[in-house]
Coordinates of C-alpha atoms in Angstrom, one line a residue:
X888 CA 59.4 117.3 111.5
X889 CA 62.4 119.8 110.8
X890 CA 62.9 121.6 107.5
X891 CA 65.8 119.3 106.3
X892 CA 63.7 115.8 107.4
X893 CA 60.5 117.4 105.3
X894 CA 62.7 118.1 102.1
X895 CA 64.2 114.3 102.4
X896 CA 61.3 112.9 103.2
X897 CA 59.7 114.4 99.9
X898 CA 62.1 113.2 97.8
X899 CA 61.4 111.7 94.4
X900 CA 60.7 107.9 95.4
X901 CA 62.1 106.4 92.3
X902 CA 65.5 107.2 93.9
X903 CA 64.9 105.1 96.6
X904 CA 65.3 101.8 94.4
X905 CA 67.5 99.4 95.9
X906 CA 69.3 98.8 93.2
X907 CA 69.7 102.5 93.0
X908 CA 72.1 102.0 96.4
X909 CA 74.4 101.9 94.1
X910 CA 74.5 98.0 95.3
X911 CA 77.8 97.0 96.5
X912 CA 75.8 94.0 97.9
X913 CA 77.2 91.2 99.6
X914 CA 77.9 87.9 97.6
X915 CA 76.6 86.0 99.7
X916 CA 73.0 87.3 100.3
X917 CA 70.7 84.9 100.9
X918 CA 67.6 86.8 100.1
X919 CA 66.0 90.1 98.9
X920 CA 66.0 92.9 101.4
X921 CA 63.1 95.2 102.2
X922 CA 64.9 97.9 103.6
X923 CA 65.1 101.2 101.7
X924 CA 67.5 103.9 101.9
X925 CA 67.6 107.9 101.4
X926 CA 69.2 110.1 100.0
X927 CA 71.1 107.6 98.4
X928 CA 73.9 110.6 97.4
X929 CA 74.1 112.8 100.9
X930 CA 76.6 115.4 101.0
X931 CA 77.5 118.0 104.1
X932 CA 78.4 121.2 102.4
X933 CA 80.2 124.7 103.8
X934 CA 79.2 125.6 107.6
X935 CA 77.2 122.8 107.8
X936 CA 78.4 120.1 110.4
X937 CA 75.6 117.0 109.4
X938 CA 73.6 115.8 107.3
X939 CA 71.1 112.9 107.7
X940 CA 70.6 109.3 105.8
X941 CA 67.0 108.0 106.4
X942 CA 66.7 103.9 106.7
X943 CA 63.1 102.2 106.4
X944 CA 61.9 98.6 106.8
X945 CA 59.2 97.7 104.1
X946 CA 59.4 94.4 105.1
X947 CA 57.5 92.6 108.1
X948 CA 60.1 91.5 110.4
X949 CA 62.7 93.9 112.4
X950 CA 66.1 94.2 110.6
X951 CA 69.4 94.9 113.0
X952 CA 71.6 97.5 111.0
X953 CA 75.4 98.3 111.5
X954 CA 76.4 101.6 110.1
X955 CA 79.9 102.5 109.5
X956 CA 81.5 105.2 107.4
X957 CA 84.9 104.5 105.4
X958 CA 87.3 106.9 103.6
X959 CA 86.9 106.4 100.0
X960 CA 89.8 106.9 97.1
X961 CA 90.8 105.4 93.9
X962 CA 93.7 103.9 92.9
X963 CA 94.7 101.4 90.5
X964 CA 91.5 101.9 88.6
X965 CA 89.9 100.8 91.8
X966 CA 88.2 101.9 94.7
X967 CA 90.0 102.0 97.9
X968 CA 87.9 102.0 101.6
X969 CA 90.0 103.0 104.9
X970 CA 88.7 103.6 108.3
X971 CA 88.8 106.9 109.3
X972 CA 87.5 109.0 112.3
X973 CA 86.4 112.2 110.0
X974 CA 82.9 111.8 109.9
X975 CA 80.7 109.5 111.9
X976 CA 77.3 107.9 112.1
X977 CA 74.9 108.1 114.9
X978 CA 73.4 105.7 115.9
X979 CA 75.8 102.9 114.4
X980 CA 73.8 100.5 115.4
X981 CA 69.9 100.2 115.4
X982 CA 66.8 98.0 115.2
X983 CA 64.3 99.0 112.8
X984 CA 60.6 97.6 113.4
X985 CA 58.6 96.3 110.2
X986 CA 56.9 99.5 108.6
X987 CA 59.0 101.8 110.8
X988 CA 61.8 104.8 109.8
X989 CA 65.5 105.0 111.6
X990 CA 67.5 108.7 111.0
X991 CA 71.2 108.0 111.3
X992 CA 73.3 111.5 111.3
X993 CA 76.3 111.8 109.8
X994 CA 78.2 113.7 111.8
X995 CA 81.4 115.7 110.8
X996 CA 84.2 115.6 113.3
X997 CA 86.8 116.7 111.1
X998 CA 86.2 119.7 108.5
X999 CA 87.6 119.4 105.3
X1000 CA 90.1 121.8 103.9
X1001 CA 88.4 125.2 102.4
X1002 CA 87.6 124.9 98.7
X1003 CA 88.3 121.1 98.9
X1004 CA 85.8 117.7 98.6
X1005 CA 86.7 114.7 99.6
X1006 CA 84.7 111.4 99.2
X1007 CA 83.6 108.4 102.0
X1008 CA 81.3 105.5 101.8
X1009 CA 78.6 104.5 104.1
X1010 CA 78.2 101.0 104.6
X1011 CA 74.9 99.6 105.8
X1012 CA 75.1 95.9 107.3
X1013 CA 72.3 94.1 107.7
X1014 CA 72.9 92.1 110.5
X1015 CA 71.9 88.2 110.4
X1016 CA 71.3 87.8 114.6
X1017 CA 71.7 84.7 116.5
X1018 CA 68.0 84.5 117.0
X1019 CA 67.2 84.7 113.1
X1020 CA 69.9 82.4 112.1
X1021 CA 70.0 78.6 111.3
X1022 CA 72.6 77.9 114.2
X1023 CA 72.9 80.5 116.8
X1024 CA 76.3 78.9 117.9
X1025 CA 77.0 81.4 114.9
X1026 CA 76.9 84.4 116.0
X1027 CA 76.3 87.7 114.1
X1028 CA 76.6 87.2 110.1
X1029 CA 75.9 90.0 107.4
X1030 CA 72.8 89.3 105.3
X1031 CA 73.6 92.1 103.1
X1032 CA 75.5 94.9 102.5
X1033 CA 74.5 98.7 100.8
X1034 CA 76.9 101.0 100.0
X1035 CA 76.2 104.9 99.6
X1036 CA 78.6 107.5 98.6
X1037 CA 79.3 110.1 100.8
X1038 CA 80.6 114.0 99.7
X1039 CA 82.0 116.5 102.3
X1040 CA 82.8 120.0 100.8
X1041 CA 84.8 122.1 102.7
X1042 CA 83.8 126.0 103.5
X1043 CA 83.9 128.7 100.6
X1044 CA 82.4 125.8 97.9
X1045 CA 80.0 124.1 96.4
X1046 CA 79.6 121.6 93.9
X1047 CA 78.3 122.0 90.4
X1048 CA 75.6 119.2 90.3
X1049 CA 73.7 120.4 87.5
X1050 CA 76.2 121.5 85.0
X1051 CA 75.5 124.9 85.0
X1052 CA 78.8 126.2 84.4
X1053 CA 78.5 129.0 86.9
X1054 CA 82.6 130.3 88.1
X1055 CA 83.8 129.2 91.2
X1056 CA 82.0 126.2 91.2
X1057 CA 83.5 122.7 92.3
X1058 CA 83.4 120.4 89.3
X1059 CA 84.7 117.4 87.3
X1060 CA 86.3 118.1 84.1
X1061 CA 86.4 114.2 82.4
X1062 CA 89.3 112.9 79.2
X1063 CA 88.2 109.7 78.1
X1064 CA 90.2 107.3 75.8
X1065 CA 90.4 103.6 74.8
X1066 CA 93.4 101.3 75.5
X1067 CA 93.8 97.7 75.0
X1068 CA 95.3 95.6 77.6
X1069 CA 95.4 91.3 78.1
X1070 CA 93.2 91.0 75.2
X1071 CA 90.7 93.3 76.7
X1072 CA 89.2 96.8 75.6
X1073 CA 89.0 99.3 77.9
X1074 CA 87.4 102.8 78.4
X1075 CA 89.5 105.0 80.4
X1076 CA 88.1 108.2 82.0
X1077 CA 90.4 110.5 83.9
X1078 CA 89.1 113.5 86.2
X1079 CA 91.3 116.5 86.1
X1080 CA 88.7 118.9 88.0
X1081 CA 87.8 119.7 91.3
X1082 CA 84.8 117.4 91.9
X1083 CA 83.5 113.9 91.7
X1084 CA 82.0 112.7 88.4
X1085 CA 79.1 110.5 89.0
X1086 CA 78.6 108.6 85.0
X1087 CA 75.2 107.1 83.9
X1088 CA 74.3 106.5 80.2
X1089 CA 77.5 106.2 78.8
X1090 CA 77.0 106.0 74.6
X1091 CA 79.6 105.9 71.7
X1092 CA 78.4 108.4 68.8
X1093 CA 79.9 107.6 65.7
X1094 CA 78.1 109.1 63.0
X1095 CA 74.8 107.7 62.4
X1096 CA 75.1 105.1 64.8
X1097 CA 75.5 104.4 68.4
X1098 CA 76.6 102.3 71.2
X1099 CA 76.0 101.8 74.8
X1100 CA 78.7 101.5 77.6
X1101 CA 76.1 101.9 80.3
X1102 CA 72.1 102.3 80.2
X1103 CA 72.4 103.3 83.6
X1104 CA 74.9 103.7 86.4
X1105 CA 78.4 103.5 85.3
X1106 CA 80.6 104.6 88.0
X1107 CA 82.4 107.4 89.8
X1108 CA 85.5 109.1 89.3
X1109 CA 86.9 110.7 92.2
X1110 CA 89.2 114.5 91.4
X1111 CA 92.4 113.5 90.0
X1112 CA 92.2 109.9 89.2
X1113 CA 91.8 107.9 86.1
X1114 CA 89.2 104.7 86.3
X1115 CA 88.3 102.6 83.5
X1116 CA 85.6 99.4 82.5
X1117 CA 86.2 97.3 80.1
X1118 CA 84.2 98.1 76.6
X1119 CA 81.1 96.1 75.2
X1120 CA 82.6 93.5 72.4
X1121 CA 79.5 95.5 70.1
X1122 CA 81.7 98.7 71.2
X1123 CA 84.2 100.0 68.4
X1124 CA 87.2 101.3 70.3
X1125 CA 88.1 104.5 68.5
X1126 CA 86.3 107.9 67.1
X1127 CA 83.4 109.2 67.5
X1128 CA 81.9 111.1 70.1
X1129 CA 81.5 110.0 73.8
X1130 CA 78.6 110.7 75.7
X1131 CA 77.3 110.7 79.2
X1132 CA 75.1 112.0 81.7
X1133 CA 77.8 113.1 84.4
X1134 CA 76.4 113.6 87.9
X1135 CA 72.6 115.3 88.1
X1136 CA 72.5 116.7 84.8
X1137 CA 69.6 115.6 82.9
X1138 CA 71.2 115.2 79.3
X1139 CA 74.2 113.4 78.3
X1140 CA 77.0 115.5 77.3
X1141 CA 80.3 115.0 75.5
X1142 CA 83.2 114.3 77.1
X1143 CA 86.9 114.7 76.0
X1144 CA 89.1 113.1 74.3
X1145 CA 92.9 112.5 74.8

């Protein structure tokens, strides 16, 4: 086992939740999956040309899985997937056997511009064969669908997962601020750094009381884009202090406000 496949393979297990996949799951799966998935935030960073994504069958019958990785971008407050040819999976197709492990490698075809990130998704199908399915006149249907997000981070840079505010480090730099729009509240967070801004535990703070957008995951915002969800009715929109734990820093911190 190489030195990369030990250090995955000892990674802290509560990641590997499937809800943790950040579960862009299909609507229309039929039943829960047993197949897990690690690291569910891979990156490929400076010189290095792969990086690999780990898929396991917990359950007791083999699973077909499709791999296929998109280019990812926001716009519109939502996210945007488009094929590309940048980075690749291999194997993009494969059979995993009940209890058994599958490495896909994400391969980098295309480097990314020095001193620059840029964001994709990896979609994992599970694949609904003819054999497993009701009528095989069907064909292959998607079961369910698990989405990971994927950062590539060109030569020269790194990223500044942790907060630790060290110069000439990648990072986000968030402004939040509320807006009303339809008869709806929203919370509107706009990157103006360098990096991607993963949110999780998102509270208001307004004096001695406070509120929460999010008790876990709350979503990405990609450099240079605003995103925004719409606010708890319990949620006062205005003052206060906005809190959140922003990519893999272990307490919340305050964000900015326009």
């Amino acid at each position: 086992m190489s030195g990369l496949q030990a250090r995955l393979k000892g990674m802290t297990w509560g990641w590997l939740a499937l809800a943790g996949v950040l579960a862009w799951m299909a609507r229309d799966a039929v039943a829960a999956s047993s197949i897990l998935i690690w690291p569910i935030n891979p990156s490929i960073e400076g010189e290095h040309k792969a990086a690999a994504l780990w898929l396991e069958n917990r359950g007791e019958k083999p699973v077909s899985l499709q791999v296929r990785i998109l280019d990812w971008s926001q716009a519109q407050y939502a996210d945007v997937l488009a094929a590309q040819q940048g980075v690749v999976g291999s194997p993009p197709v494969t059979r995993v056997e009940p209890g058994k492990q599958q490495m896909v490698r994400l391969i980098l075809r295309q480097p990314v511009e020095p001193g620059r990130e840029r964001a994709y998704r990896i979609l994992v199908d599970e694949m609904l064969t003819p054999e497993s399915a009701e009528d095989p006149r069907l064909g292959i249907k998607f079961q369910m669908r698990y989405s990971v997000p994927l950062f590539v981070v060109g030569s020269g840079a790194q990223v500044d997962l942790q907060g630790s505010g060290k110069p000439g480090l990648l990072r986000p730099e968030l402004h939040y601020r509320f807006a009303g729009e339809g008869g709806a509240r929203y919370l509107l967070l706009r990157n103006v750094g360098t990096a991607h801004a993963r949110l999780s535990a998102v509270r208001l703070r307004q004096g001695n009381a406070s509120y929460a957008l999010s008790e876990g995951l709350l979503g990405y915002v990609l450099p240079g884009v605003e995103m925004r969800w719409p606010l708890p009715p319990e949620v006062p929109a205005g003052g206060g202090v906005l809190e959140a734990r922003v990519n893999d820093g272990e307490q919340p911190q305050p964000l900015v406000a326009d």
